[in-house]
CSV table of C-alpha atoms in Angstrom, one decimal:
chain,number,residue,atom,x,y,z
A,1,UNK,CA,70.9,76.2,221.0
A,2,UNK,CA,69.5,76.0,217.5
A,3,UNK,CA,72.6,78.0,216.1
A,4,UNK,CA,75.0,75.5,217.7
A,5,UNK,CA,73.0,72.6,216.0
A,6,UNK,CA,73.3,74.2,212.5
A,7,UNK,CA,77.0,74.9,212.9
A,8,UNK,CA,77.7,71.2,213.7
A,9,UNK,CA,76.3,70.2,210.4
A,10,UNK,CA,78.5,72.7,208.6
A,11,UNK,CA,81.7,71.2,209.8
A,12,UNK,CA,84.2,70.7,206.9
A,13,UNK,CA,82.3,73.0,204.6
A,14,UNK,CA,85.4,75.2,204.1
A,15,UNK,CA,87.5,72.1,203.3
A,16,UNK,CA,85.1,70.9,200.7
A,17,UNK,CA,84.9,74.3,199.1
A,18,UNK,CA,88.8,74.5,199.1
A,19,UNK,CA,89.0,71.0,197.5
A,20,UNK,CA,86.7,72.0,194.7
A,21,UNK,CA,88.2,75.4,194.0
A,22,UNK,CA,91.9,74.7,194.5
A,23,UNK,CA,92.4,72.5,191.4
A,24,UNK,CA,90.6,75.0,189.2
A,25,UNK,CA,92.8,77.8,190.6
A,26,UNK,CA,96.0,75.7,189.9
A,27,UNK,CA,94.8,75.0,186.4
A,28,UNK,CA,94.2,78.7,185.8
A,29,UNK,CA,97.6,79.6,187.3
A,30,UNK,CA,99.5,77.1,185.0
A,31,UNK,CA,97.5,78.2,182.0
A,32,UNK,CA,98.7,81.8,182.6
A,33,UNK,CA,102.3,80.7,183.1
A,34,UNK,CA,102.1,78.7,179.8
A,35,UNK,CA,100.6,81.6,178.0
A,36,UNK,CA,103.5,83.9,179.2
A,37,UNK,CA,106.1,81.3,178.1
A,38,UNK,CA,104.5,80.9,174.7
A,39,UNK,CA,104.3,84.6,174.1
A,40,UNK,CA,108.0,85.0,175.1
A,41,UNK,CA,109.0,82.2,172.7
A,42,UNK,CA,106.9,83.8,170.0
A,43,UNK,CA,108.7,87.1,170.4
A,44,UNK,CA,112.1,85.4,170.4
A,45,UNK,CA,111.3,83.4,167.3
A,46,UNK,CA,109.8,86.3,165.3
A,47,UNK,CA,112.7,88.6,166.3
A,48,UNK,CA,115.2,85.9,165.3
A,49,UNK,CA,113.6,85.5,161.9
A,50,UNK,CA,113.7,89.3,161.4
A,51,UNK,CA,117.4,89.5,162.4
A,52,UNK,CA,118.3,86.5,160.2
A,53,UNK,CA,116.5,88.0,157.1
A,54,UNK,CA,118.1,91.4,157.7
A,55,UNK,CA,121.6,89.8,157.9
A,56,UNK,CA,120.9,87.7,154.8
A,57,UNK,CA,119.8,90.8,152.9
A,58,UNK,CA,123.1,92.7,153.4
A,59,UNK,CA,125.7,89.9,153.5
A,60,UNK,CA,127.4,88.5,150.4
A,61,UNK,CA,126.6,85.2,148.9
A,62,UNK,CA,123.7,82.8,148.9
A,63,UNK,CA,125.6,79.5,149.2
A,64,UNK,CA,125.6,76.9,151.9
A,65,UNK,CA,128.3,78.8,153.9
A,66,UNK,CA,126.1,81.9,154.0
A,67,UNK,CA,123.1,79.8,155.0
A,68,UNK,CA,125.1,78.2,157.8
A,69,UNK,CA,126.1,81.7,159.1
A,70,UNK,CA,122.5,82.8,158.9
A,71,UNK,CA,121.2,79.7,160.8
A,72,UNK,CA,123.8,80.3,163.5
A,73,UNK,CA,122.8,84.0,163.9
A,74,UNK,CA,119.1,83.0,164.1
A,75,UNK,CA,119.9,80.4,166.8
A,76,UNK,CA,121.8,83.0,168.8
A,77,UNK,CA,118.9,85.5,168.5
A,78,UNK,CA,116.3,82.9,169.6
A,79,UNK,CA,117.6,82.9,173.1
A,80,UNK,CA,117.6,79.1,173.5
A,81,UNK,CA,114.3,78.4,171.8
A,82,UNK,CA,116.1,76.6,168.9
A,83,UNK,CA,118.7,74.5,170.5
A,84,UNK,CA,117.5,71.0,169.9
A,85,UNK,CA,116.6,68.9,166.9
A,86,UNK,CA,117.4,71.6,164.4
A,87,UNK,CA,116.7,71.0,160.7
A,88,UNK,CA,117.6,73.5,158.0
A,89,UNK,CA,115.7,72.0,155.1
A,90,UNK,CA,113.2,74.2,153.2
A,91,UNK,CA,111.7,71.3,151.2
A,92,UNK,CA,108.5,70.2,153.0
A,93,UNK,CA,109.3,72.7,155.7
A,94,UNK,CA,105.9,72.7,157.3
A,95,UNK,CA,105.7,68.9,157.4
A,96,UNK,CA,109.1,68.4,159.1
A,97,UNK,CA,108.9,66.2,162.1
A,98,UNK,CA,111.6,67.9,164.1
A,99,UNK,CA,110.6,70.3,166.9
A,100,UNK,CA,112.6,73.1,165.4
A,101,UNK,CA,113.2,74.1,161.8
A,102,UNK,CA,114.9,77.1,160.1
A,103,UNK,CA,114.4,77.8,156.4
A,104,UNK,CA,116.5,80.3,154.5
A,105,UNK,CA,115.5,80.9,150.9
A,106,UNK,CA,116.6,83.5,148.3
A,107,UNK,CA,113.6,84.3,146.1
A,108,UNK,CA,113.2,85.9,142.6
A,109,UNK,CA,112.8,89.7,142.7
A,110,UNK,CA,109.8,91.6,141.5
A,111,UNK,CA,111.5,92.8,138.3
A,112,UNK,CA,112.9,89.3,137.4
A,113,UNK,CA,116.2,89.6,139.5
A,114,UNK,CA,117.8,86.2,140.1
A,115,UNK,CA,117.7,84.9,143.6
A,116,UNK,CA,120.5,86.5,145.6
A,117,UNK,CA,121.0,89.5,143.4
A,118,UNK,CA,120.3,93.0,144.5
A,119,UNK,CA,116.6,93.7,144.4
A,120,UNK,CA,115.5,90.1,144.9
A,121,UNK,CA,114.2,88.8,148.2
A,122,UNK,CA,115.4,86.6,151.1
A,123,UNK,CA,113.0,84.7,153.3
A,124,UNK,CA,113.8,83.3,156.7
A,125,UNK,CA,111.1,81.1,158.3
A,126,UNK,CA,111.3,79.4,161.7
A,127,UNK,CA,109.1,76.8,163.3
A,128,UNK,CA,109.3,75.9,166.9
A,129,UNK,CA,107.1,73.5,168.9
A,130,UNK,CA,106.8,74.6,172.5
A,131,UNK,CA,105.7,71.9,175.1
A,132,UNK,CA,103.1,73.2,177.5
A,133,UNK,CA,103.3,72.6,181.3
A,134,UNK,CA,99.7,71.5,181.3
A,135,UNK,CA,100.2,68.0,179.8
A,136,UNK,CA,96.8,66.9,181.2
A,137,UNK,CA,95.0,68.8,178.5
A,138,UNK,CA,95.6,66.3,175.7
A,139,UNK,CA,93.7,63.7,177.8
A,140,UNK,CA,90.9,66.2,178.0
A,141,UNK,CA,91.0,66.9,174.3
A,142,UNK,CA,93.2,70.0,174.5
A,143,UNK,CA,96.8,70.9,173.4
A,144,UNK,CA,100.1,69.5,174.7
A,145,UNK,CA,102.3,71.5,172.4
A,146,UNK,CA,102.0,74.9,170.8
A,147,UNK,CA,103.4,75.5,167.3
A,148,UNK,CA,105.1,78.8,167.0
A,149,UNK,CA,106.1,80.2,163.6
A,150,UNK,CA,108.0,83.3,162.6
A,151,UNK,CA,108.7,84.5,159.1
A,152,UNK,CA,110.5,87.6,157.7
A,153,UNK,CA,111.0,88.7,154.1
A,154,UNK,CA,113.7,91.3,153.2
A,155,UNK,CA,114.8,92.8,149.9
A,156,UNK,CA,118.4,92.0,149.1
A,157,UNK,CA,120.6,95.1,149.3
A,158,UNK,CA,124.2,95.9,148.3
A,159,UNK,CA,126.5,94.8,151.1
A,160,UNK,CA,128.3,97.6,152.7
A,161,UNK,CA,131.7,96.0,152.5
A,162,UNK,CA,131.9,93.9,149.3
A,163,UNK,CA,135.6,93.2,148.9
A,164,UNK,CA,136.9,93.5,152.4
A,165,UNK,CA,138.4,97.0,152.2
A,166,UNK,CA,137.0,99.8,154.3
A,167,UNK,CA,136.8,102.3,151.4
A,168,UNK,CA,133.3,101.1,150.5
A,169,UNK,CA,132.0,102.2,153.8
A,170,UNK,CA,133.4,105.7,153.4
A,171,UNK,CA,132.0,106.1,149.9
A,172,UNK,CA,128.5,105.3,151.1
A,173,UNK,CA,128.5,108.1,153.7
A,174,UNK,CA,130.0,110.9,151.6
A,175,UNK,CA,126.7,111.4,149.8
A,176,UNK,CA,125.0,112.6,153.0
A,177,UNK,CA,126.6,116.0,152.6
A,178,UNK,CA,124.8,116.5,149.3
A,179,UNK,CA,121.4,116.1,150.9
């Protein structure tokens, strides 16, 4: 009889435990999903910066048309991370208010080469702000967005095909027989 009396007072105990644990479980689940999304975006952004810098290092020209081609290539390699509110300004790049920014800069070389010349450097930097699913965190003093940055620096090389004829490509591969 005493066992029956104790069990009557424990009615609803499982429901109370569930009500306490379930929100914590959901919070942990969404945090893991957000972490996975942020890591995926980070990989996309850093890879896009690397691909953009590599393309800029071997293509001809450092004018606005070249920058436009590089920005388009970077956007394609970012797999949708850089589709909205894109700014391409390098001045005050880190203080830009837009969610996404791509900066392409040709820098002076280590031996005094002018920007854009063989031996100088090209830098592609990307900033992307990723909104998190856990929007409740700002109310609790946490984050609502995560800022993801990727940057790549490449040495400018001689383009394979400078003047449009395919003879330049063949000349570069003939030297392999001598090695």
